Amino acid sequence: MTTGLWALVLVFLTGTLLRLPIALSMLAAGIAYFFSTGQDIGLLAGQVMGQMTGIYVLVAIPMFILAANVMNASGISERLWNAANVIVGRARGGTGHVTVLVSLVFSSMSGSAVTDASGPGMMAIRMMRQIGRFPPEMAVAVAAAAAVIAPVIPPSIPMVIYAMLSGTSVGGLFLAGIVPGLLMGVTVMLTVRLLADRYDLPPGEKIPFAQVGPVMGRAAMPMTLPVLLLGGIWTGVFSPTESAAVAALWAMILGTVVFRSLRARQFGEVFDESLRQTAATMLLISSAYVVNYAIANEGLAAALVGLIDRLDLTQTQFMLVMNVLLLGLGCFLDGSVILLVVVPLLLPTARSLGIDLTYFGVVVIINFMIGLITPPYGLILFVLSSLTRVPLPGIFRAVTPFFLALIVLLLILTLVPGIILFLPHFFGFT
Amino acid sequence: MLRLVHIWQVAAALIARVAMMLVFGMFIYGVGMRYLFDKPQSWVDEAVTILAVWLVFWTAAFVLKWSELISFDILVNAFPRHIQRFLIAASAIAYSAVVGAALYPIIDYVMFMKIMTTDMLLLRLDLVYSIFVVFLIATALRSAVLGVRLLLPTWPPVLADLLDASAEVEGSL
């Protein structure tokens, strides 16, 4: 390791471990790197601002966040909950299954696991506790496991970032996420069913047939949002960025004109909440450019390509090693750091081994989504523990069967790339 | 003094809210002109990108609370509170010192960028990049103030405000 790299790693780790915000730790590490390598420190501004102002697709992020927050504020969770209850609520541990189904549907409007957890997830926890007789830690575990599906089902903020890093198509990635996302939902539901016996969870109540039509009808309008958002991208009518903005506008029309549940006063709050989430997320992206510059400047990615070349790994062996590496890192590192710093390091190797970068991206994103619910550092678990006041140790125990089940699914998806690539290939994204 | 700080915080939040609305409004204007009137406004893409970048740095510098910036707190949480305050104060003060030392070459670089402009709107790049300098100065000052406040005898509410609110607002990955 060179002096510059030592300075970078040392400052970044020290700052992060001493609770300096991660973005600021990266900037300070960048300054230390430029200083120790004798480069112009002004390059910090050049890297951050030059990259940020040059990538139009990044502006999709605030619009995706805005659309999801508008839908949240419009109270669609309750409409989706009632419809999902009609479909899967009768099963044993019914409210758990309903939670997963609501999450799957909400995922098609939101690109963020945190938004999913703190919006529909919170409502689901209340319902699981009150109606489903779920123990508190189990209710939080189900909501957390369901929330991590959000960034795999399109639209997805991590996928937009990955597309920017790898040069892959956002539309192709969005298509590739659908089947794995649905399989994640089935996996979490199967786990709920298996645990329902252990926790002695009752089945849900039967919904009278006369209520089925009206309940399903009330959920139909929110479903127009993903149709507009994803349909616009896949038909090529809108770019992903434009599509996100149109989806936000449609969400506002639904909330104010159709549902009449969104008041003028709430608009300010929705914009405030969206800009806070936008700033926190995009600040991380901007500061990661400095670290990525250092990685490229030091030739680290090229060195890794050489190492893998010498080890003579096959595509499958590399993917399995990468899974172990990312799952391990996910236990301790923030997902955003993995995506923004570690993934650019791995991309050249994946490219040189001829791995399909769309398949690689989906596997990477599922990896770090599992990391969001893996102890000891699981961001979603922290958020839900903070919001519900359920102690973390109990949540850690309850969530274990879920992340183990998701790891088994990850292994299957890694070994059978066709499951991920079937849809994008079918629609001509090659 | 506190009243002035409060007025500034309210004003900064209002500016950020208006900027967010403007980003959204410009997007819709651009899409509308392109698809409804067949008059693509190519400057819109550049304008929303630059405005969004300004929005991010402005909000991070003046609107977000320190606890809202995504942090890793497992290690620090393992210590008792009277140790935590020294650890956090050390990293906060060190950050302001590092940025302070780097500020001159960064400002010099940004000022040098006046020789270049953006492609569509022909905005001078020193003006476009200047928000990054504002962000660095603001975060360096805020971290220095945080560090000093944690070292004063009145540290308990400062630390509580920082740690107890930290998980409530996170990024959006």
Coordinates of C-alpha atoms in Angstrom, one line a residue, chain A residues 37-425:
Chain A
T37 CA 0.4 12.2 -2.6
G38 CA 1.4 15.8 -3.3
Q39 CA -1.6 16.5 -5.6
D40 CA -3.5 19.7 -5.8
I41 CA -6.0 19.6 -2.9
G42 CA -8.3 21.7 -5.1
L43 CA -9.0 18.5 -7.0
L44 CA -11.4 17.7 -4.2
A45 CA -13.8 20.4 -5.6
G46 CA -13.1 19.3 -9.1
Q47 CA -13.9 15.6 -8.5
V48 CA -17.0 16.3 -6.4
M49 CA -18.6 19.1 -8.4
G50 CA -17.4 18.0 -11.8
Q51 CA -19.0 14.5 -11.3
M52 CA -22.1 15.7 -9.6
T53 CA -23.0 18.3 -12.2
G54 CA -22.2 16.0 -15.1
I55 CA -24.6 13.1 -14.3
Y56 CA -28.2 13.9 -15.2
V57 CA -29.6 10.5 -14.1
L58 CA -28.8 11.2 -10.5
V59 CA -31.6 13.8 -10.4
A60 CA -34.0 10.9 -10.6
I61 CA -33.2 10.3 -6.9
P62 CA -35.0 13.3 -5.4
M63 CA -38.0 12.7 -7.7
F64 CA -38.3 9.0 -6.7
I65 CA -38.1 10.1 -3.1
L66 CA -40.7 12.8 -3.6
A67 CA -43.2 10.4 -5.4
A68 CA -42.9 7.8 -2.6
N69 CA -43.3 10.4 0.1
V70 CA -46.4 11.9 -1.6
M71 CA -47.9 8.5 -1.8
N72 CA -47.1 7.8 1.8
A73 CA -48.7 11.1 2.9
S74 CA -51.8 10.3 0.8
G75 CA -52.6 7.4 3.0
I76 CA -52.4 4.7 0.3
S77 CA -50.9 2.2 2.9
E78 CA -54.4 1.6 4.3
R79 CA -55.9 1.0 0.9
L80 CA -53.1 -1.4 -0.1
W81 CA -53.4 -3.2 3.3
N82 CA -57.1 -3.9 2.9
A83 CA -56.6 -5.2 -0.6
A84 CA -53.7 -7.4 0.4
N85 CA -55.7 -8.7 3.4
V86 CA -58.4 -10.0 1.0
I87 CA -55.7 -11.9 -0.9
V88 CA -53.5 -13.4 1.7
G89 CA -54.9 -12.4 5.1
R90 CA -56.7 -15.8 5.7
A91 CA -53.4 -17.8 6.0
R92 CA -51.9 -18.6 9.4
G93 CA -49.8 -15.6 10.5
G94 CA -52.0 -13.7 8.0
T95 CA -51.0 -10.1 9.0
G96 CA -47.4 -11.1 8.3
H97 CA -48.2 -12.2 4.8
V98 CA -50.3 -9.0 4.3
T99 CA -47.2 -7.0 5.4
V100 CA -45.1 -8.7 2.7
L101 CA -47.6 -8.2 0.0
V102 CA -48.2 -4.5 0.9
S103 CA -44.4 -4.1 0.8
L104 CA -44.1 -5.7 -2.6
V105 CA -46.8 -3.3 -4.0
F106 CA -45.4 -0.3 -2.3
S107 CA -41.9 -1.2 -3.6
S108 CA -43.2 -0.6 -7.1
M109 CA -43.7 3.1 -6.1
S110 CA -40.8 3.6 -3.8
G111 CA -37.1 3.0 -4.4
S112 CA -36.0 3.0 -0.8
A113 CA -36.0 0.4 2.0
V114 CA -36.0 3.2 4.6
T115 CA -39.1 4.8 3.2
D116 CA -40.8 1.5 3.0
A117 CA -39.9 0.6 6.6
S118 CA -40.9 3.9 8.1
G119 CA -44.1 4.3 6.0
P120 CA -46.1 1.1 5.3
G121 CA -43.8 -0.8 7.6
M122 CA -44.9 1.1 10.7
M123 CA -48.5 0.6 9.9
A124 CA -47.9 -3.1 9.3
I125 CA -46.2 -3.4 12.7
R126 CA -49.3 -1.9 14.4
M127 CA -51.6 -4.3 12.6
M128 CA -49.4 -7.4 13.3
R129 CA -49.4 -6.5 17.0
Q130 CA -53.1 -5.6 17.3
I131 CA -54.8 -8.1 15.0
G132 CA -52.2 -10.8 14.3
R133 CA -51.0 -11.2 17.9
F134 CA -47.4 -11.1 16.8
P135 CA -44.8 -10.6 19.5
P136 CA -43.2 -7.1 19.1
E137 CA -39.8 -8.2 18.0
M138 CA -41.3 -10.7 15.4
A139 CA -43.6 -7.9 14.0
V140 CA -40.5 -5.6 13.6
A141 CA -38.5 -8.5 12.0
V142 CA -41.2 -9.2 9.4
A143 CA -41.6 -5.5 8.5
A144 CA -37.8 -5.2 8.2
A145 CA -37.4 -8.3 6.0
A146 CA -40.3 -7.0 3.8
A147 CA -38.9 -3.5 3.6
V148 CA -35.6 -4.6 2.1
I149 CA -37.4 -5.9 -1.0
A150 CA -38.1 -2.2 -2.0
P151 CA -34.8 -1.4 -3.8
V152 CA -34.9 -4.7 -5.7
I153 CA -38.3 -4.2 -7.2
P154 CA -38.2 -1.2 -9.5
P155 CA -38.0 1.8 -9.2
S156 CA -34.8 1.6 -7.1
I157 CA -32.5 4.3 -5.9
P158 CA -29.5 1.9 -5.5
M159 CA -30.1 0.6 -9.0
V160 CA -29.9 4.2 -10.4
I161 CA -26.6 4.7 -8.5
Y162 CA -25.3 1.3 -9.8
A163 CA -26.3 2.2 -13.4
M164 CA -24.3 5.4 -13.0
L165 CA -21.3 3.5 -11.7
S166 CA -21.4 0.7 -14.2
G167 CA -22.8 2.3 -17.3
T168 CA -25.6 -0.3 -17.5
S169 CA -29.2 0.6 -18.5
V170 CA -31.5 1.8 -15.8
G171 CA -34.5 0.2 -17.7
G172 CA -32.7 -3.1 -18.0
L173 CA -31.8 -3.2 -14.3
F174 CA -35.3 -2.3 -13.3
L175 CA -36.6 -5.2 -15.4
A176 CA -34.0 -7.6 -13.9
G177 CA -35.1 -6.7 -10.4
I178 CA -38.7 -7.9 -10.8
V179 CA -38.4 -11.7 -10.5
P180 CA -35.8 -11.6 -7.7
G181 CA -37.9 -9.1 -5.8
L182 CA -41.0 -11.3 -6.1
L183 CA -39.0 -14.3 -5.0
M184 CA -37.7 -12.4 -2.0
G185 CA -41.4 -11.7 -1.1
V186 CA -42.3 -15.4 -1.4
T187 CA -39.2 -16.3 0.7
V188 CA -40.2 -13.9 3.5
M189 CA -43.8 -15.2 3.3
L190 CA -42.7 -18.9 3.6
T191 CA -40.5 -17.9 6.6
V192 CA -43.5 -16.2 8.2
R193 CA -45.6 -19.4 7.6
L194 CA -42.9 -21.6 9.1
L195 CA -42.6 -19.3 12.2
A196 CA -46.4 -19.0 12.6
D197 CA -46.5 -22.5 14.2
R198 CA -43.6 -21.7 16.6
Y199 CA -45.2 -18.4 17.7
D200 CA -48.7 -19.9 17.6
L201 CA -50.0 -17.1 15.3
P202 CA -53.7 -17.2 14.4
P203 CA -55.1 -17.1 10.8
G204 CA -56.8 -13.9 9.7
E205 CA -60.6 -13.3 9.6
K206 CA -62.6 -14.1 6.4
I207 CA -63.6 -11.0 4.4
P208 CA -67.3 -11.1 3.4
F209 CA -67.6 -11.6 -0.4
A210 CA -69.6 -8.4 -0.8
Q211 CA -66.7 -6.3 0.5
V212 CA -64.1 -7.8 -1.8
G213 CA -65.0 -5.7 -4.9
P214 CA -65.0 -2.3 -3.2
V215 CA -61.8 -3.0 -1.2
M216 CA -59.9 -4.1 -4.4
G217 CA -61.3 -1.1 -6.3
R218 CA -59.9 1.3 -3.7
A219 CA -56.5 -0.2 -4.2
A220 CA -56.7 0.1 -8.0
M221 CA -55.9 3.8 -8.3
P222 CA -52.5 3.7 -6.4
M223 CA -51.5 0.9 -8.8
T224 CA -51.6 3.4 -11.7
L225 CA -48.4 5.0 -10.4
P226 CA -46.1 2.1 -11.0
V227 CA -47.8 1.5 -14.4
L228 CA -47.0 5.2 -15.4
L229 CA -43.5 5.2 -13.8
L230 CA -42.2 1.9 -15.2
G231 CA -44.3 1.9 -18.3
G232 CA -42.9 5.3 -19.2
I233 CA -39.3 4.0 -18.9
W234 CA -39.7 0.6 -20.6
T235 CA -41.7 1.9 -23.5
G236 CA -39.0 4.6 -24.0
V237 CA -41.5 7.4 -23.7
F238 CA -39.7 9.0 -20.7
S239 CA -36.1 8.8 -19.5
P240 CA -35.8 7.4 -16.0
T241 CA -35.4 10.9 -14.6
E242 CA -38.4 12.4 -16.4
S243 CA -40.4 9.3 -15.4
A244 CA -39.7 9.9 -11.8
A245 CA -40.8 13.5 -12.0
V246 CA -44.0 12.6 -13.8
A247 CA -44.7 9.9 -11.2
A248 CA -44.3 12.5 -8.5
L249 CA -46.8 14.8 -10.3
W250 CA -49.2 11.9 -10.7
A251 CA -48.9 11.0 -7.0
M252 CA -49.9 14.6 -6.2
I253 CA -52.9 14.5 -8.5
L254 CA -54.0 11.2 -6.9
G255 CA -53.5 12.5 -3.4
T256 CA -55.3 15.8 -3.9
V257 CA -57.9 15.2 -6.6
V258 CA -58.7 11.5 -6.5
F259 CA -58.2 10.4 -2.9
R260 CA -58.7 13.9 -1.5
S261 CA -56.5 12.9 1.4
L262 CA -53.5 15.2 0.8
R263 CA -54.0 18.8 2.2
A264 CA -52.1 21.8 0.9
R265 CA -50.5 22.1 4.3
Q266 CA -48.9 18.6 3.9
F267 CA -47.2 19.6 0.6
G268 CA -44.6 21.7 2.5
E269 CA -43.9 18.8 4.9
V270 CA -43.6 16.3 2.0
F271 CA -41.1 18.5 0.2
D272 CA -39.2 19.1 3.4
E273 CA -39.0 15.4 4.2
S274 CA -38.0 14.6 0.6
L275 CA -35.2 17.2 0.4
R276 CA -33.8 16.0 3.8
Q277 CA -33.6 12.4 2.5
T278 CA -32.3 13.6 -0.8
A279 CA -29.5 15.6 0.8
A280 CA -28.5 12.8 3.2
T281 CA -28.3 10.3 0.3
M282 CA -26.7 12.4 -2.4
L283 CA -24.1 13.9 -0.1
L284 CA -22.8 10.4 0.4
I285 CA -22.7 9.9 -3.4
S286 CA -20.9 13.1 -4.0
S287 CA -18.2 12.5 -1.3
A288 CA -17.7 8.9 -2.6
Y289 CA -16.4 10.3 -5.9
V290 CA -13.2 11.5 -4.0
V291 CA -12.6 8.0 -2.6
N292 CA -13.3 6.4 -6.1
Y293 CA -10.8 8.9 -7.6
A294 CA -8.1 7.7 -5.2
I295 CA -9.0 4.0 -5.9
A296 CA -8.6 4.6 -9.6
N297 CA -5.5 6.7 -9.2
E298 CA -3.8 4.0 -7.1
G299 CA -4.8 1.3 -9.7
L300 CA -6.5 -0.8 -7.0
A301 CA -9.2 -2.1 -9.3
A302 CA -6.6 -3.1 -11.9
A303 CA -4.6 -4.9 -9.2
L304 CA -7.7 -6.8 -8.1
V305 CA -8.3 -7.8 -11.8
G306 CA -4.7 -9.1 -11.9
L307 CA -5.1 -11.0 -8.6
I308 CA -8.4 -12.7 -9.8
D309 CA -6.6 -13.5 -13.1
R310 CA -3.8 -15.2 -11.2
L311 CA -6.3 -17.2 -9.1
D312 CA -7.9 -18.3 -12.3
L313 CA -11.4 -18.0 -10.8
T314 CA -14.4 -18.9 -12.9
Q315 CA -17.4 -16.5 -13.2
T316 CA -19.4 -18.6 -10.6
Q317 CA -16.4 -18.8 -8.2
F318 CA -15.9 -15.1 -8.4
M319 CA -19.6 -14.4 -7.7
L320 CA -19.6 -16.8 -4.7
V321 CA -16.5 -15.1 -3.3
M322 CA -18.0 -11.7 -3.9
N323 CA -21.2 -12.8 -2.1
V324 CA -19.2 -13.9 1.0
L325 CA -17.2 -10.6 0.9
L326 CA -20.3 -8.4 0.5
L327 CA -22.3 -10.2 3.1
G328 CA -19.4 -10.0 5.5
L329 CA -18.9 -6.3 4.9
G330 CA -22.7 -5.8 5.1
C331 CA -22.5 -6.8 8.8
F332 CA -20.3 -3.9 9.6
L333 CA -20.4 -1.3 6.8
D334 CA -23.2 0.9 5.6
G335 CA -24.8 -0.3 2.4
S336 CA -24.1 3.0 0.7
V337 CA -20.4 2.7 1.4
I338 CA -20.4 -0.8 -0.1
L339 CA -22.2 0.4 -3.2
L340 CA -20.2 3.5 -3.7
V341 CA -16.7 2.4 -2.7
V342 CA -16.4 -1.4 -2.8
V343 CA -18.5 -2.1 -5.9
P344 CA -16.5 0.2 -8.2
L345 CA -13.5 -1.8 -7.1
L346 CA -15.1 -5.1 -8.2
L347 CA -16.7 -3.9 -11.4
P348 CA -13.5 -4.1 -13.6
T349 CA -13.0 -7.7 -12.5
A350 CA -16.6 -8.6 -13.2
R351 CA -16.2 -7.0 -16.6
S352 CA -12.9 -8.8 -17.4
L353 CA -14.5 -12.2 -16.5
G354 CA -17.3 -11.5 -18.9
I355 CA -20.0 -11.4 -16.2
D356 CA -23.3 -9.7 -17.3
L357 CA -23.2 -6.4 -15.4
T358 CA -27.0 -6.3 -15.0
Y359 CA -26.9 -9.7 -13.3
F360 CA -23.9 -8.6 -11.2
G361 CA -25.8 -5.4 -10.2
V362 CA -28.9 -7.2 -9.0
V363 CA -26.8 -9.7 -7.0
V364 CA -24.8 -6.8 -5.4
I365 CA -28.0 -4.9 -4.5
I366 CA -29.7 -8.0 -2.9
N367 CA -26.4 -8.5 -1.0
F368 CA -26.4 -5.1 0.5
M369 CA -30.2 -5.2 1.1
I370 CA -29.7 -8.3 3.2
G371 CA -26.9 -6.3 4.9
L372 CA -29.6 -3.8 6.0
I373 CA -31.1 -6.4 8.3
T374 CA -28.0 -8.3 9.3
P375 CA -26.7 -7.7 12.9
P376 CA -24.8 -6.0 14.3
Y377 CA -25.1 -3.2 11.8
G378 CA -28.5 -3.3 10.2
L379 CA -29.7 0.1 9.3
I380 CA -33.4 -0.9 8.9
L381 CA -33.3 -2.7 12.3
F382 CA -32.0 0.5 13.9
V383 CA -34.6 2.7 12.3
L384 CA -37.5 0.4 13.3
S385 CA -36.1 -0.1 16.8
S386 CA -35.9 3.6 17.2
L387 CA -39.4 4.2 15.9
T388 CA -41.1 1.4 17.8
R389 CA -38.9 1.3 20.9
V390 CA -38.6 -2.5 20.6
P391 CA -35.1 -3.4 22.0
L392 CA -32.5 -4.4 19.4
P393 CA -31.3 -7.7 20.9
G394 CA -34.8 -9.2 20.6
I395 CA -35.1 -7.9 17.0
F396 CA -31.7 -9.4 16.1
R397 CA -32.9 -12.9 17.3
A398 CA -36.3 -12.6 15.5
V399 CA -34.8 -11.4 12.2
T400 CA -32.2 -14.2 12.0
P401 CA -34.5 -16.8 10.2
F402 CA -35.4 -14.1 7.6
F403 CA -31.9 -13.2 6.6
L404 CA -30.8 -16.8 6.6
A405 CA -33.7 -17.6 4.2
L406 CA -32.8 -14.6 2.0
I407 CA -29.2 -15.8 1.9
V408 CA -30.4 -19.2 0.5
L409 CA -32.4 -17.3 -2.2
L410 CA -29.3 -15.2 -2.9
L411 CA -27.3 -18.4 -3.5
I412 CA -29.9 -19.7 -5.9
L413 CA -30.0 -16.4 -7.8
T414 CA -26.2 -16.3 -8.0
L415 CA -26.0 -19.9 -9.4
V416 CA -28.8 -19.4 -11.9
P417 CA -28.3 -16.0 -13.6
G418 CA -31.2 -16.8 -16.0
I419 CA -33.7 -16.1 -13.2
I420 CA -32.4 -12.5 -13.1
L421 CA -31.7 -12.0 -16.8
F422 CA -34.9 -13.7 -18.2
L423 CA -37.0 -10.5 -18.2
P424 CA -34.4 -8.0 -19.5
H425 CA -33.4 -10.4 -22.3

